[in-house]
Short mmCIF file of C-alpha atoms in Angstrom, two decimals:
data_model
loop_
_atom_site.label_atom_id
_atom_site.label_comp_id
_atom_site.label_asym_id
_atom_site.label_seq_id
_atom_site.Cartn_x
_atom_site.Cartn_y
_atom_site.Cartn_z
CA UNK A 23 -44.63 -20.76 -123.21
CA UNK A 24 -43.65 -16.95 -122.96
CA UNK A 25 -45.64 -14.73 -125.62
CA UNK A 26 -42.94 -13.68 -128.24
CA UNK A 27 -40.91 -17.25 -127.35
CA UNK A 28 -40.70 -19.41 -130.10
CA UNK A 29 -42.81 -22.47 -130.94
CA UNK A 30 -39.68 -24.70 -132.54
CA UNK A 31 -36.26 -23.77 -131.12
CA UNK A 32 -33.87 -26.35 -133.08
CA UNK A 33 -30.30 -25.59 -131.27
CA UNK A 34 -27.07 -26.88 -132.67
CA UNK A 35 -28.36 -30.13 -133.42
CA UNK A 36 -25.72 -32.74 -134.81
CA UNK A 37 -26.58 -36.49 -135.94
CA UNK A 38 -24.48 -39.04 -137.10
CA UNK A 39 -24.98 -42.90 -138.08
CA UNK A 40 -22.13 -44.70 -137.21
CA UNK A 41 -19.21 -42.18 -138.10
CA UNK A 42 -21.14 -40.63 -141.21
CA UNK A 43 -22.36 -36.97 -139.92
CA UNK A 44 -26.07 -36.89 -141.23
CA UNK A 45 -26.85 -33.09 -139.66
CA UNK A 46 -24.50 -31.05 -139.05
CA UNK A 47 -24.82 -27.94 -136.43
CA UNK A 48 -28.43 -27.12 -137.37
CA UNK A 49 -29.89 -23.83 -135.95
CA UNK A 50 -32.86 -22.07 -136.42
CA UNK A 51 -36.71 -21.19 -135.03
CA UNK A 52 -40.48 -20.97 -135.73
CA UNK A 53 -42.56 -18.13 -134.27
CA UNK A 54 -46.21 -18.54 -132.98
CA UNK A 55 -48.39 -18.99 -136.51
CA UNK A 56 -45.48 -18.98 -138.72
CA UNK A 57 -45.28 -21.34 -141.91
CA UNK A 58 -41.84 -22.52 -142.52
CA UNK A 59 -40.71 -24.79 -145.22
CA UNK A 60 -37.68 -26.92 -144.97
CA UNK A 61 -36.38 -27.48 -148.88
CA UNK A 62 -33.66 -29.46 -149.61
CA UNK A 63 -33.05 -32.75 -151.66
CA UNK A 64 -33.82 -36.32 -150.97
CA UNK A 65 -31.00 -38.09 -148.50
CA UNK A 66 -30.07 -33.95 -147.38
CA UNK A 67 -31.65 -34.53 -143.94
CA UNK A 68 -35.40 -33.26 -143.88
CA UNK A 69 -36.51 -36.64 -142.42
CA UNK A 70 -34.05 -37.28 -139.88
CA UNK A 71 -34.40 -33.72 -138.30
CA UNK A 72 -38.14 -34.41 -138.24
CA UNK A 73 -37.77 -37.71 -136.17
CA UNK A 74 -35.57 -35.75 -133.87
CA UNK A 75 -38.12 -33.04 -133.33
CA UNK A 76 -40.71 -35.76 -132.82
CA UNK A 77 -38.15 -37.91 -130.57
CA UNK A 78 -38.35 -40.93 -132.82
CA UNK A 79 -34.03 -40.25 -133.08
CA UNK A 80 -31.96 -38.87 -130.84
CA UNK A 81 -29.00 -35.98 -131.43
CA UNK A 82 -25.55 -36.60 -130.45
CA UNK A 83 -25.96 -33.16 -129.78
CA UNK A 84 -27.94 -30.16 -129.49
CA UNK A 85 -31.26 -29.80 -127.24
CA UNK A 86 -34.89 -29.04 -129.43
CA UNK A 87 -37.03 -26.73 -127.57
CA UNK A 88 -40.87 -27.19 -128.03
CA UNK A 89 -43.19 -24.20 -126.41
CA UNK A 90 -40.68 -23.74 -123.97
CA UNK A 91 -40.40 -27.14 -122.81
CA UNK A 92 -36.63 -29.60 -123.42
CA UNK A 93 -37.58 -32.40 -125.33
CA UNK A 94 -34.66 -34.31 -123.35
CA UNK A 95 -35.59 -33.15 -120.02
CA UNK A 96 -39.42 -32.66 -120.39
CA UNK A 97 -40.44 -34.80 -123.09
CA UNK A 98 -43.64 -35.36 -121.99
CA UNK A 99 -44.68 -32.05 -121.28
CA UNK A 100 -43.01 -30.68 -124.94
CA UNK A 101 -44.78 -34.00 -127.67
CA UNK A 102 -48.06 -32.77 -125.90
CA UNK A 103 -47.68 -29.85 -128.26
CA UNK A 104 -46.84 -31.45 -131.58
CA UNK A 105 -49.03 -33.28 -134.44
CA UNK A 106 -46.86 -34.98 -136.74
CA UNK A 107 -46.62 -36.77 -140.00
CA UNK A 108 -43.84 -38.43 -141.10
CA UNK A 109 -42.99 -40.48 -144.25
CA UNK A 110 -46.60 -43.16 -144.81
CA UNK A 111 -48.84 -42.49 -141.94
CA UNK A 112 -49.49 -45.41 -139.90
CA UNK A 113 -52.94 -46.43 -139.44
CA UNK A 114 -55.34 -50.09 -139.42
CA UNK A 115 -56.41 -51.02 -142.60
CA UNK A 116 -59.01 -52.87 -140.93
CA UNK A 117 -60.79 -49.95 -139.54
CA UNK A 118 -62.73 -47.04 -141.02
CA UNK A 119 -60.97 -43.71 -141.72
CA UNK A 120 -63.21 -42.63 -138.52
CA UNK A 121 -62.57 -45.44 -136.15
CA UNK A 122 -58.82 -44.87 -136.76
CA UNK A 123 -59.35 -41.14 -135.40
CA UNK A 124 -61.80 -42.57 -132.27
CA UNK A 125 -58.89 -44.74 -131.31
CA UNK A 126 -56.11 -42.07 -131.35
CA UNK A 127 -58.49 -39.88 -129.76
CA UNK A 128 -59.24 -42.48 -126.98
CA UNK A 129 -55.66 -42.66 -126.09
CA UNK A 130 -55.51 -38.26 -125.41
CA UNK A 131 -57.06 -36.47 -122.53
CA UNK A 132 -60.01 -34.96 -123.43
CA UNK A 133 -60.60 -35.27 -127.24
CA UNK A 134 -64.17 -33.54 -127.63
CA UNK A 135 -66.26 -35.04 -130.70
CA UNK A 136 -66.47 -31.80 -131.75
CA UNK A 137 -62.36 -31.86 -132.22
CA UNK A 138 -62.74 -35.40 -134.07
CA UNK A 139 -64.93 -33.72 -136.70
CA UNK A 140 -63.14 -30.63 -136.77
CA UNK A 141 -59.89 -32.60 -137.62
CA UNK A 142 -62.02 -34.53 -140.66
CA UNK A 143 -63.25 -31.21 -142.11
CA UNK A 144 -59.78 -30.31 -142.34
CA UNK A 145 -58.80 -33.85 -143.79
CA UNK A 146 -61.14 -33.00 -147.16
CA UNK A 147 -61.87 -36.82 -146.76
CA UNK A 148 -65.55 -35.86 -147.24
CA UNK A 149 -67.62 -39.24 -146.99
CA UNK A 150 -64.24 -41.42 -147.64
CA UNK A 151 -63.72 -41.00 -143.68
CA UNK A 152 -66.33 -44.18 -143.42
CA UNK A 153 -64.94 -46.45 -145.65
CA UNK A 154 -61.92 -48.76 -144.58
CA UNK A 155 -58.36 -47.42 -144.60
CA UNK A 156 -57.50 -50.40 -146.65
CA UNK A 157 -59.08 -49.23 -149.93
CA UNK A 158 -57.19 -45.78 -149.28
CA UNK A 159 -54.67 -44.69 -152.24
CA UNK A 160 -51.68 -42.96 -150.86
CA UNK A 161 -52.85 -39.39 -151.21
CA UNK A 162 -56.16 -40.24 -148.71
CA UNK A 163 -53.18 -42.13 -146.13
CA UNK A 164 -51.87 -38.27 -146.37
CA UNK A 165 -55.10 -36.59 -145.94
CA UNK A 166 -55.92 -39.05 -142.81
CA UNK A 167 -52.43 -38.36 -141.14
CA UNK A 168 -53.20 -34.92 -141.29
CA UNK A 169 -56.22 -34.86 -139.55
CA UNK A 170 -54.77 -37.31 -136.89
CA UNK A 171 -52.00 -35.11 -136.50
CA UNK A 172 -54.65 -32.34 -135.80
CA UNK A 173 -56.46 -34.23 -132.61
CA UNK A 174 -55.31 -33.03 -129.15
CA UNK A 175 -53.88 -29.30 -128.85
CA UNK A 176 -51.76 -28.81 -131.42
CA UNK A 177 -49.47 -25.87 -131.31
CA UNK A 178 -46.62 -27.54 -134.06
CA UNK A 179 -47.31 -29.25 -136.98
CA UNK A 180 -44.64 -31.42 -138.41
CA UNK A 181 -45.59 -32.25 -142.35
CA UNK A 182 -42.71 -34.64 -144.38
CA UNK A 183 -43.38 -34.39 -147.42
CA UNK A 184 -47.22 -34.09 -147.36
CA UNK A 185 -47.75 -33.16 -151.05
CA UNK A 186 -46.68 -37.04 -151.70
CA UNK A 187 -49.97 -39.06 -153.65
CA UNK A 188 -52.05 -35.81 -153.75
CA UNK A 189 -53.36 -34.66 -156.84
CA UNK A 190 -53.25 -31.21 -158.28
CA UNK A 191 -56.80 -30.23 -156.36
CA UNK A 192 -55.37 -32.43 -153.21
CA UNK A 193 -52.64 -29.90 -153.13
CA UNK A 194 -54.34 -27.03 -153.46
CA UNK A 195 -56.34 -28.11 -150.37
CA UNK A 196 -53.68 -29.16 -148.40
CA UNK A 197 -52.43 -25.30 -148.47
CA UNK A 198 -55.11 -23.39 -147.86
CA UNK A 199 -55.69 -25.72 -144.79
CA UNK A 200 -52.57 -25.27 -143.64
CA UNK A 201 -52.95 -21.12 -143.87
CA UNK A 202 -56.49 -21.79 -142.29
CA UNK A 203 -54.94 -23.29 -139.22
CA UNK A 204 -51.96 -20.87 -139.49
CA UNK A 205 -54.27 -17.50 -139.57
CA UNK A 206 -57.26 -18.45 -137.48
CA UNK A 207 -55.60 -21.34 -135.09
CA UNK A 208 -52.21 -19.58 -134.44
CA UNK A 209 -50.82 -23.02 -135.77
CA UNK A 210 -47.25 -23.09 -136.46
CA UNK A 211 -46.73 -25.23 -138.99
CA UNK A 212 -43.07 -26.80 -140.17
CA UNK A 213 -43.12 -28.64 -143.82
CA UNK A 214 -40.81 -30.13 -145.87
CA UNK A 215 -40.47 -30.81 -149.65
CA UNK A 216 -37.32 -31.40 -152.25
CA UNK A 217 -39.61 -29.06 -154.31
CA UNK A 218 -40.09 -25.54 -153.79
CA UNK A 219 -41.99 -24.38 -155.88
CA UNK A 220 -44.90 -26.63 -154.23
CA UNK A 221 -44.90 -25.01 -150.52
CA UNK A 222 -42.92 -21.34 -151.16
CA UNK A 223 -46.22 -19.47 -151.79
CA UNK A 224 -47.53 -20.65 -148.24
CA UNK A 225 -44.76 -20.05 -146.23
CA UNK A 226 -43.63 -17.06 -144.32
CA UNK A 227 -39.97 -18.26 -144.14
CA UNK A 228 -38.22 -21.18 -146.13
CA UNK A 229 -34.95 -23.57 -144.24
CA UNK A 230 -32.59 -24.89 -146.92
CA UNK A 231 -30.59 -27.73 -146.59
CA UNK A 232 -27.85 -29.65 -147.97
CA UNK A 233 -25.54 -33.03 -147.05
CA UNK A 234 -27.07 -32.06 -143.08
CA UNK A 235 -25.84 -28.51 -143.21
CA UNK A 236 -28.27 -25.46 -143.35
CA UNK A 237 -27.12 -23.34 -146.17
CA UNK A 238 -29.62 -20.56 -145.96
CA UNK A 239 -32.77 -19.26 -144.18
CA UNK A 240 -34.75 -17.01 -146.24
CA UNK A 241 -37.85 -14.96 -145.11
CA UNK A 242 -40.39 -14.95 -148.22
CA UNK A 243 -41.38 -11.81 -150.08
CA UNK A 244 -43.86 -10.26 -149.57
CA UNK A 245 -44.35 -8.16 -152.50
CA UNK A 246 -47.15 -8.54 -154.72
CA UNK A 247 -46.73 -10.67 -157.87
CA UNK A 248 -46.69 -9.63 -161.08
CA UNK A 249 -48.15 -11.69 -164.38
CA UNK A 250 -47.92 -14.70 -161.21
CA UNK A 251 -44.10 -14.96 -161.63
CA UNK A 252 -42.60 -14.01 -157.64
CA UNK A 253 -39.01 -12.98 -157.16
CA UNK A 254 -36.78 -14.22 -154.34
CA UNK A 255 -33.50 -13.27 -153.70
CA UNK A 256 -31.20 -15.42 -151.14
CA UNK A 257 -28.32 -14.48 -149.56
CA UNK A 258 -25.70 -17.39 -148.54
CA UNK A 259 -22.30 -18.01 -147.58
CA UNK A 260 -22.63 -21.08 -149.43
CA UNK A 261 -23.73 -19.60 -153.46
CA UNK A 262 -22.90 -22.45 -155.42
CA UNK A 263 -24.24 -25.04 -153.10
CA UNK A 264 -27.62 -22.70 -152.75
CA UNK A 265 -27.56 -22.66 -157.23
CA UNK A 266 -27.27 -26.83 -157.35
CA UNK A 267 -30.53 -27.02 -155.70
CA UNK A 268 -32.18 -24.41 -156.86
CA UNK A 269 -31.37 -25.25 -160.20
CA UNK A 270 -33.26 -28.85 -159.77
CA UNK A 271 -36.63 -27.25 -158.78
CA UNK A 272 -39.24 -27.17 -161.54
CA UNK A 273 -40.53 -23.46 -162.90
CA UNK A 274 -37.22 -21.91 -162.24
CA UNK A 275 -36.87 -19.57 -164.94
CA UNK A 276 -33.87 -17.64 -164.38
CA UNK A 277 -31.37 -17.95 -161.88
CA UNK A 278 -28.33 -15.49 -161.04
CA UNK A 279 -25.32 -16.02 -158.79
CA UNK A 280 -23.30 -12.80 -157.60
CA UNK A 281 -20.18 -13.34 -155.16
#
């Protein structure tokens, strides 16, 4: 990858199942250490763009570029750079929180131990890590797919819906790590939510989408906040669709529409 070349290049990227479009022309990029959230609503898309990016689906058009590699042509070459969590992580009940990261990390090219418990620091399992994955509740699944997500050399990380089973603290954690790997690990980092107001205040940029279309990007501001209330003002072709789902997001205390 060229310095200055993005880390994501998503181009025109269509989907349909059957003869129902499910994304529709999607465009856009991620930058070396950048934190971009992809917002929309449940059924708007988030998923199935994920599983394209991660080549679990496949486009009826458009080509994804990962660190300068086609994921159709050098596919290979361009999932060596992603971690990835999408919907439940899967993992063996059977096995410790621990073995499940040995075995994933048997299957890479070498996966220091040092990496292995540099990927559990970052999980926040804390002792948890040695008991079984079956006793897990749903926000420890999340914590463990993060930290397998982190083994190998991880330039992209893909997050669905992360924030899903953690608790307030669980949340809390789950940002600053992300902004830890952003800031000192040059990670770029692409996560989605249906809620906003859970991942704006980490990200450097915010995707919005709607019925498969992308209705706005957004670059965050920057300004300071005042009495912890943040302004953000969107510009869209699309107004009222941008107000119907900005209108469903918790905390949103006023909200004005110009044309």
């Amino acid at each position: 990858m060229e310095n200055g070349e993005p880390v994501l290049d998503v181009k025109n990227i269509s989907k349909k199942r059957g003869k129902t479009p499910i994304l529709k022309d999607v465009n856009f990029s991620i930058g070396k250490g950048e934190i971009c959230g992809f917002v929309g609503r449940n059924g708007a898309g988030k998923t199935t763009l994920m599983k394209i990016i991660t080549s679990m689906l496949f486009p009826n058009e458009g080509e994804i570029i990962i660190c300068g590699k086609n994921l159709k042509t050098e596919r290979e070459e361009a999932l060596k750079n992603i971690g990835a969590v999408i919907e439940t992580p899967e993992m063996y009940g059977y096995l410790t929180g621990r073995q499940n990261l040995n075995y994933i990390a048997s299957m890479l090219k070498d996966v220091t131990k040092d990496e292995i418990e540099e990927a559990i620091r970052y999980s926040n399992l804390g002792n948890k890590i040695d008991e079984k994955v079956k006793k897990y509740s749903l926000g420890m699944k999340q914590r463990l797919g993060l930290a397998q997500a982190l083994i190998g050399d991880v330039s992209l990380l893909i997050l669905d819906e992360p924030t899903n089973g953690l608790d307030p603290l669980g949340v809390v954690e789950l940002k600053n790590t992300i902004n830890t790997l952003a800031k000192e690990k040059g990670v770029s980092v692409f996560i989605s939510s249906h809620i906003l107001s859970e991942i704006e205040s980490i990200c450097t940029k915010v995707v919005f989408i709607d019925n498969g279309k992308i209705i706005n990007i957004q670059k965050m501001d920057e300004e300071p906040q005042i009495n912890n209330t943040k302004n953000m003002f969107i510009n869209t072709d699309l107004p009222e669709k941008a107000a119907e789902i900005i209108k469903s997001i918790p905390d949103i205390e006023l909200l004005k529409v110009e044309k």
